Amino acid sequence: MAIINENYLKLKAGYLFPEISKRVKKYSEENPSKKIIRLGIGDVTLPLPSSIVKALKDASDEMSSSGGFKGYGPEQGYSFLLEAILENDFKARNVNFSTDEIFVSDGSKCDTGNIQEIFSLDSKIAVTDPVYPVYVDTNVMAGRTGNSGIDGRYENLIYLPCSKENGFEPDLPQERVDLIYLCYPNNPTGTTITKEKLKVWIDYAHKNKSIILYDAAYEAFIQDKNLPHSIFEVDGAKEVAMEFRSFSKTAGFTGTRCAFVVIPKELMGYTGTGEKISINQLWSRRHTTKFNGVSYPIQKAAAACYSIEGKKEVAANIEYYMSNASKIKTSLESFGYEVFGGENAPYIWLKTPKNLSSWEFFDKLLSEVQVVGTPGSGFGPSGEGYFRLSAFGSKENVIEAIEKIKNLKL
Ligand code: MLT
């Protein structure tokens, strides 16, 4: 008899985004003539920049010649990409790493989901609430939580509520935790963190021998020059943090797939008897065992994001999405909505009007004006009463969606 991993049965219904797609599909089948505008999942809509496509094509052509063909590559990533990352994402911000502290992968969803495997099942986990659901669900699957209660919280998971009341700034956990997931600029609230506030988390982690799992997938959208793009811009982070980065939103790689995680050599975990173990080496062991590397053409395409032309094109795409974000934010504010985020992140987080629940507002928007967003409660109990709009749509669709929301009868 094949006994299943019963932790999976603790998971709530479906994963958030497929659940939304299911509802939208049903509505669209019942109302085939209605045009639906999707500002739900944070999926990019602009095509890949041309210099990046050129690199992809050139690398594919290389693969067709006997001299240029490549089989298995280095699991951690080709050195041309590792070096481009070090130079542009870190050295340019006075942060120095060596290439063996970077691990290239096929996405931050996989990285942030898989990382928990190298930690004990007894680890105490803290998540901000609302939160990117992958952090929670993968810990549920692994068995680090109990069941979810009627308040929507899993037992044994420490939730750090973020709401307009605390300015979306989570308090430090009341009890000691081993792992803390932080994401800035934040998905879903679009809010940010300063270096001073990050330092408070870093000090907490030092004091408690905790590790911060820092998701910086949206750092490229930061407009405010004072905000940190990397946790490693803050003193003391190398001993207590790792950082997840992605080309998905930055350069339009949601369908192309390339990301990386930075794990400093200084970062240590402990055995049950207190012996220090390098997290970098543990992850390297896991990565090289379970992953055969991102394909050569995709890594060439990722490296092209750092060329002069690539940087220009990527910056133009980000400007396009941030102009959408600004339009959504200012328009909704002028319609009387309470709106957060959208200034340094491609997400707009709004308070649902008239105390509607997140899913009630989702249904209302879909059925009355055919705009799709993401219900805040899908990101955690503290997301109830909030709603997320993504700025990744086309400019035309964003303008049309705003017009429609303006006419929504509340
Ligand atoms: C989101 O909409 O939150 C993101 O697209 C999810 C993801 O990056 O996996």
Coordinates of C-alpha atoms and ligand atoms in Angstrom, one line a residue:
M1 CA 0.0 0.0 0.0
A2 CA 1.4 3.3 -1.0
I3 CA 1.0 5.6 2.0
I4 CA 0.9 9.2 1.0
N5 CA 2.5 12.2 2.7
E6 CA -0.6 13.2 4.7
N7 CA 0.8 16.7 5.3
Y8 CA -0.5 17.5 1.8
L9 CA -4.0 17.0 3.1
K10 CA -3.6 19.9 5.4
L11 CA -3.2 22.3 2.5
K12 CA -6.1 24.6 1.9
A13 CA -8.0 23.9 -1.4
G14 CA -5.9 24.7 -4.5
Y15 CA -2.9 26.9 -4.8
L16 CA -4.1 30.5 -5.0
F17 CA -3.4 31.3 -8.7
P18 CA -4.8 28.1 -10.3
E19 CA -7.9 28.7 -8.0
I20 CA -8.3 32.2 -9.5
S21 CA -7.8 30.8 -13.0
K22 CA -10.5 28.2 -12.4
R23 CA -13.0 30.9 -11.3
V24 CA -12.1 33.2 -14.2
K25 CA -12.4 30.3 -16.7
K26 CA -15.8 29.4 -15.4
Y27 CA -17.0 33.0 -15.7
S28 CA -15.6 33.3 -19.2
E29 CA -17.3 30.1 -20.4
E30 CA -20.6 31.4 -19.0
N31 CA -20.0 34.9 -20.5
P32 CA -18.1 34.3 -23.7
S33 CA -18.7 37.8 -25.1
K34 CA -17.2 39.7 -22.2
K35 CA -13.6 40.9 -22.4
I36 CA -11.8 40.1 -19.2
I37 CA -8.8 42.2 -18.0
R38 CA -6.3 40.2 -15.9
L39 CA -4.5 42.1 -13.2
G40 CA -4.3 39.0 -11.0
I41 CA -1.2 36.9 -11.1
G42 CA 2.0 38.9 -11.4
D43 CA 2.8 37.7 -14.9
V44 CA 4.7 40.0 -17.3
T45 CA 3.1 40.9 -20.6
L46 CA 5.8 42.8 -22.5
P47 CA 7.9 40.6 -24.9
L48 CA 11.4 39.8 -24.1
P49 CA 13.8 42.6 -24.9
S50 CA 15.4 42.2 -28.4
S51 CA 19.1 42.0 -27.1
I52 CA 18.1 39.2 -24.8
V53 CA 16.3 37.3 -27.6
K54 CA 19.4 37.8 -29.8
A55 CA 21.5 36.2 -27.0
L56 CA 19.0 33.4 -26.7
K57 CA 19.1 32.7 -30.5
D58 CA 22.9 33.0 -30.8
A59 CA 23.4 30.6 -28.0
S60 CA 20.9 28.2 -29.6
D61 CA 22.8 28.4 -32.9
E62 CA 26.0 27.7 -31.0
M63 CA 24.3 24.5 -29.8
S64 CA 23.9 23.4 -33.4
S65 CA 27.6 23.3 -34.1
S66 CA 29.9 20.6 -32.9
G67 CA 32.3 23.2 -31.5
G68 CA 29.6 25.1 -29.6
F69 CA 27.4 22.2 -28.5
K70 CA 27.1 21.8 -24.7
G71 CA 25.7 19.0 -22.7
Y72 CA 25.3 19.1 -19.0
G73 CA 26.5 22.4 -17.7
P74 CA 27.8 23.3 -14.2
E75 CA 24.8 22.8 -11.9
Q76 CA 25.5 26.1 -10.1
G77 CA 25.5 28.1 -13.3
Y78 CA 28.0 29.1 -16.0
S79 CA 30.8 31.4 -14.8
F80 CA 29.8 34.1 -17.4
L81 CA 26.5 34.5 -15.7
L82 CA 27.8 34.2 -12.2
E83 CA 30.4 36.8 -12.9
A84 CA 27.9 39.2 -14.5
I85 CA 25.6 38.8 -11.4
L86 CA 28.4 39.5 -9.0
E87 CA 29.6 42.5 -10.9
N88 CA 26.3 44.2 -11.6
D89 CA 23.9 43.2 -8.8
F90 CA 26.4 43.2 -5.9
K91 CA 29.8 44.8 -6.6
A92 CA 28.0 47.8 -8.0
R93 CA 26.4 48.2 -4.5
N94 CA 29.7 47.6 -2.7
V95 CA 28.8 44.0 -1.8
N96 CA 31.4 41.4 -2.7
F97 CA 30.8 37.7 -3.2
S98 CA 32.6 34.9 -5.0
T99 CA 31.0 32.9 -7.8
D100 CA 30.6 29.8 -5.5
E101 CA 28.2 31.8 -3.3
I102 CA 25.6 32.1 -6.2
F103 CA 23.4 29.2 -7.4
V104 CA 21.6 29.7 -10.6
S105 CA 18.2 28.0 -10.9
D106 CA 15.0 27.9 -12.9
G107 CA 13.0 30.2 -10.6
S108 CA 12.6 31.8 -7.2
K109 CA 9.3 29.9 -6.6
C110 CA 11.4 26.6 -6.7
D111 CA 14.2 28.1 -4.7
T112 CA 12.1 29.6 -1.9
G113 CA 10.0 26.4 -1.9
N114 CA 12.9 24.0 -1.9
I115 CA 15.2 25.7 0.6
Q116 CA 13.3 24.4 3.6
E117 CA 14.5 20.9 2.8
I118 CA 17.9 21.6 4.3
F119 CA 16.5 22.6 7.6
S120 CA 15.2 20.4 10.5
L121 CA 11.6 19.5 10.5
D122 CA 11.6 21.0 14.1
S123 CA 12.5 24.4 12.8
K124 CA 10.3 27.2 14.1
I125 CA 9.2 29.3 11.0
A126 CA 8.0 32.9 11.0
V127 CA 6.2 34.4 8.0
T128 CA 4.8 37.8 7.5
D129 CA 1.1 37.8 7.0
P130 CA 0.0 38.3 4.2
V131 CA 2.7 36.4 2.5
Y132 CA 3.7 34.7 -0.8
P133 CA 1.9 31.4 -0.3
V134 CA 4.8 29.2 -1.5
Y135 CA 6.7 29.8 1.8
V136 CA 3.8 28.6 3.9
D137 CA 2.6 25.7 1.7
T138 CA 6.0 24.1 1.3
N139 CA 6.5 24.1 5.0
V140 CA 3.0 22.5 5.4
M141 CA 4.0 19.9 2.8
A142 CA 7.2 19.1 4.8
G143 CA 5.2 18.7 8.0
R144 CA 6.5 21.7 10.0
T145 CA 3.0 22.8 10.7
G146 CA -0.2 21.4 12.2
N147 CA -3.6 21.8 10.7
S148 CA -5.1 25.2 9.8
G149 CA -7.5 26.5 12.3
I150 CA -10.8 28.4 11.7
D151 CA -8.8 31.6 11.8
G152 CA -7.0 30.4 8.7
R153 CA -3.7 30.0 10.5
Y154 CA -1.6 26.8 10.5
E155 CA -0.6 25.6 14.0
N156 CA 3.1 25.8 14.7
L157 CA 3.7 28.6 12.3
I158 CA 4.5 32.1 13.6
Y159 CA 2.5 34.7 11.7
L160 CA 3.7 38.3 11.8
P161 CA 0.7 40.4 10.8
C162 CA 1.1 43.3 8.4
S163 CA -1.8 45.7 8.0
K164 CA -2.4 49.4 7.5
E165 CA -2.6 49.7 11.3
N166 CA 1.2 48.8 11.6
G167 CA 2.1 50.4 8.3
F168 CA 2.7 46.9 6.9
E169 CA 5.8 46.6 9.1
P170 CA 5.8 43.3 11.0
D171 CA 6.9 43.2 14.6
L172 CA 9.7 40.9 15.6
P173 CA 8.4 37.5 16.7
Q174 CA 7.4 37.3 20.4
E175 CA 9.1 33.9 20.6
R176 CA 12.5 32.8 19.2
V177 CA 12.3 31.4 15.6
D178 CA 14.8 29.6 13.5
L179 CA 13.8 30.8 10.0
I180 CA 12.2 34.0 8.9
Y181 CA 10.9 34.6 5.4
L182 CA 11.0 38.3 4.4
C183 CA 10.2 39.6 1.0
Y184 CA 11.0 43.2 0.0
P185 CA 9.7 45.0 -2.0
N186 CA 6.8 43.0 -0.7
N187 CA 4.6 40.6 -2.5
P188 CA 1.6 41.1 -2.1
T189 CA 1.5 44.5 -0.3
G190 CA 4.0 46.3 -2.6
T191 CA 5.5 47.9 0.5
T192 CA 9.2 48.3 1.2
I193 CA 11.8 48.1 4.0
T194 CA 14.5 50.6 4.9
K195 CA 18.1 49.6 5.8
E196 CA 17.5 50.6 9.4
K197 CA 14.5 48.3 9.7
L198 CA 16.4 45.5 8.0
K199 CA 19.2 46.0 10.5
V200 CA 16.7 45.3 13.3
W201 CA 15.9 41.9 11.7
I202 CA 19.6 41.1 11.2
D203 CA 20.3 41.9 14.8
Y204 CA 17.4 39.7 15.9
A205 CA 18.8 36.9 13.7
H206 CA 22.3 37.2 15.2
K207 CA 20.9 37.2 18.7
N208 CA 18.8 34.1 18.1
K209 CA 21.0 32.2 15.7
S210 CA 18.1 32.5 13.1
I211 CA 18.4 32.6 9.4
I212 CA 16.6 35.2 7.2
L213 CA 15.3 33.9 3.9
Y214 CA 15.2 37.2 2.0
D215 CA 13.2 37.2 -1.2
A216 CA 14.3 40.2 -3.4
A217 CA 12.5 39.1 -6.6
Y218 CA 11.1 42.6 -7.0
E219 CA 14.2 44.7 -6.2
A220 CA 14.5 46.0 -9.7
F221 CA 11.2 47.9 -9.3
I222 CA 12.6 50.1 -6.4
Q223 CA 12.5 53.8 -7.4
D224 CA 13.5 55.3 -4.1
K225 CA 17.3 55.6 -4.1
N226 CA 17.6 55.2 -0.3
L227 CA 16.0 51.7 -0.2
P228 CA 18.2 48.7 -0.2
H229 CA 18.1 46.3 -3.2
S230 CA 19.8 43.6 -1.3
I231 CA 19.8 42.6 2.4
F232 CA 23.6 42.3 2.0
E233 CA 23.8 46.1 1.7
V234 CA 23.3 46.1 5.5
D235 CA 26.1 45.2 7.9
G236 CA 26.0 41.8 9.5
A237 CA 23.7 40.2 6.9
K238 CA 26.2 37.7 5.5
E239 CA 26.2 35.7 8.7
V240 CA 22.4 35.4 9.0
A241 CA 20.8 35.7 5.6
M242 CA 20.5 34.3 2.1
E243 CA 18.9 36.1 -0.8
F244 CA 16.6 35.0 -3.6
R245 CA 16.7 36.9 -6.9
S246 CA 14.9 36.3 -10.2
F247 CA 14.9 37.4 -13.8
S248 CA 11.2 36.7 -14.0
K249 CA 9.7 40.1 -13.3
T250 CA 12.9 42.1 -13.8
A251 CA 13.5 41.0 -17.4
G252 CA 10.3 39.2 -18.4
F253 CA 11.6 35.6 -17.8
T254 CA 8.3 34.3 -16.3
G255 CA 8.1 31.9 -19.2
T256 CA 11.8 31.7 -19.9
R257 CA 12.8 30.7 -16.3
C258 CA 16.0 31.9 -14.6
A259 CA 16.8 32.9 -11.1
F260 CA 19.5 32.6 -8.4
V261 CA 20.0 32.4 -4.7
V262 CA 23.0 34.0 -2.9
I263 CA 24.2 32.0 0.1
P264 CA 27.3 33.6 1.7
K265 CA 30.0 31.3 3.0
E266 CA 29.6 32.9 6.4
L267 CA 26.1 31.6 6.8
M268 CA 26.0 28.7 9.3
G269 CA 23.3 26.3 10.6
Y270 CA 23.7 23.9 13.4
T271 CA 23.4 20.2 14.0
G272 CA 21.3 19.1 17.0
T273 CA 24.4 18.9 19.0
G274 CA 25.4 22.5 18.1
E275 CA 28.1 21.8 15.5
K276 CA 28.3 24.6 12.9
I277 CA 27.5 23.6 9.3
S278 CA 27.9 25.7 6.2
I279 CA 24.5 26.4 4.6
N280 CA 26.3 27.1 1.4
Q281 CA 27.7 23.6 1.3
L282 CA 24.4 22.0 2.3
W283 CA 22.6 23.8 -0.5
S284 CA 25.3 23.0 -2.9
R285 CA 25.0 19.3 -2.1
R286 CA 21.2 19.5 -2.5
H287 CA 21.4 21.6 -5.7
T288 CA 23.9 19.4 -7.5
T289 CA 22.0 16.3 -6.5
K290 CA 18.6 17.4 -7.6
F291 CA 19.2 19.9 -10.3
N292 CA 21.2 19.7 -13.6
G293 CA 21.4 23.4 -14.2
V294 CA 19.6 26.0 -16.3
S295 CA 20.1 25.5 -20.1
Y296 CA 23.0 27.3 -21.7
P297 CA 20.8 29.5 -24.1
I298 CA 18.7 30.7 -21.1
Q299 CA 21.8 31.5 -19.1
K300 CA 23.2 33.4 -22.1
A301 CA 19.9 35.3 -22.3
A302 CA 20.1 36.1 -18.6
A303 CA 23.6 37.3 -18.9
A304 CA 22.5 39.6 -21.8
C305 CA 20.3 41.5 -19.2
Y306 CA 23.6 42.9 -17.9
S307 CA 24.9 44.1 -21.3
I308 CA 24.7 47.9 -22.1
E309 CA 21.7 47.3 -24.4
G310 CA 20.1 44.7 -22.2
K311 CA 20.2 47.1 -19.2
K312 CA 18.6 49.8 -21.2
E313 CA 15.8 47.5 -22.5
V314 CA 15.2 46.0 -19.1
A315 CA 15.0 49.5 -17.5
A316 CA 12.5 50.6 -20.1
N317 CA 10.2 47.6 -19.4
I318 CA 10.4 48.3 -15.6
E319 CA 9.5 51.9 -16.3
Y320 CA 6.5 50.8 -18.3
Y321 CA 5.2 48.6 -15.5
M322 CA 5.9 51.3 -12.9
S323 CA 4.0 53.8 -14.9
N324 CA 1.1 51.4 -14.9
A325 CA 1.5 51.0 -11.1
S326 CA 1.4 54.8 -10.6
K327 CA -1.7 55.1 -12.8
I328 CA -3.6 52.4 -10.9
K329 CA -2.5 53.9 -7.5
T330 CA -3.4 57.5 -8.2
S331 CA -6.6 56.7 -10.0
L332 CA -7.9 54.4 -7.3
E333 CA -7.0 57.0 -4.7
S334 CA -9.0 59.6 -6.6
F335 CA -12.0 57.2 -6.6
G336 CA -11.7 57.1 -2.8
Y337 CA -10.0 53.8 -2.3
E338 CA -7.4 53.3 0.3
V339 CA -4.3 52.2 -1.6
F340 CA -0.8 51.0 -0.6
G341 CA 2.3 49.9 -2.4
G342 CA 2.7 50.6 -6.1
E343 CA 5.6 53.1 -5.7
N344 CA 8.6 50.8 -5.4
A345 CA 6.8 47.6 -6.5
P346 CA 4.6 46.4 -9.3
Y347 CA 1.7 45.5 -6.9
I348 CA -1.0 47.8 -5.6
W349 CA -2.7 46.7 -2.4
L350 CA -6.0 48.2 -1.6
K351 CA -8.5 48.0 1.2
T352 CA -11.7 46.5 -0.1
P353 CA -14.6 49.0 0.0
K354 CA -17.6 48.8 2.2
N355 CA -16.0 46.0 4.3
L356 CA -16.4 43.5 1.5
S357 CA -14.4 40.3 2.0
S358 CA -11.5 39.8 -0.4
W359 CA -13.3 37.1 -2.3
E360 CA -16.6 39.1 -2.4
F361 CA -14.7 42.0 -3.9
F362 CA -13.0 39.6 -6.4
D363 CA -16.4 38.2 -7.5
K364 CA -17.9 41.7 -7.8
L365 CA -15.0 43.0 -9.9
L366 CA -15.1 40.0 -12.1
S367 CA -18.9 39.8 -12.6
E368 CA -19.6 43.5 -12.8
V369 CA -16.6 45.0 -14.7
Q370 CA -14.6 41.9 -15.7
V371 CA -11.4 42.9 -14.0
V372 CA -9.4 40.2 -12.3
G373 CA -7.3 40.8 -9.3
T374 CA -6.1 38.7 -6.4
P375 CA -8.0 38.4 -3.1
G376 CA -5.8 39.5 -0.2
S377 CA -7.0 36.6 2.0
G378 CA -5.4 34.2 -0.5
F379 CA -2.0 35.5 0.9
G380 CA -3.0 34.8 4.6
P381 CA -5.5 35.7 7.2
S382 CA -4.3 39.3 7.6
G383 CA -4.9 39.8 3.9
E384 CA -8.6 39.5 4.5
G385 CA -10.3 42.8 3.5
Y386 CA -7.6 43.6 1.1
F387 CA -7.1 43.1 -2.6
R388 CA -4.1 43.1 -4.9
L389 CA -3.8 44.5 -8.4
S390 CA -0.8 43.8 -10.6
A391 CA 0.8 46.4 -12.7
F392 CA 2.1 43.9 -15.2
G393 CA -0.8 44.3 -17.7
S394 CA -0.5 46.2 -21.0
K395 CA -0.9 50.0 -20.6
E396 CA -4.1 49.9 -22.7
N397 CA -5.7 47.2 -20.4
V398 CA -4.6 49.1 -17.3
I399 CA -6.3 52.2 -18.6
E400 CA -9.4 50.3 -19.5
A401 CA -9.5 48.5 -16.1
I402 CA -9.2 51.8 -14.3
E403 CA -12.1 53.2 -16.3
K404 CA -14.2 50.1 -15.4
I405 CA -13.3 50.2 -11.7
K406 CA -14.4 53.9 -11.7
N407 CA -17.8 52.8 -12.8
L408 CA -18.1 50.0 -10.3
K409 CA -21.2 50.5 -8.2
L410 CA -20.4 50.1 -4.5
Ligands
MLT1 C1 2.4 36.6 -7.9 O1 1.5 36.9 -8.6 O2 2.3 36.7 -6.7 C2 3.6 35.9 -8.6 O3 3.4 35.9 -9.9 C3 3.7 34.6 -8.1 C4 5.1 34.0 -8.5 O4 6.0 34.8 -8.8 O5 5.2 32.8 -8.5

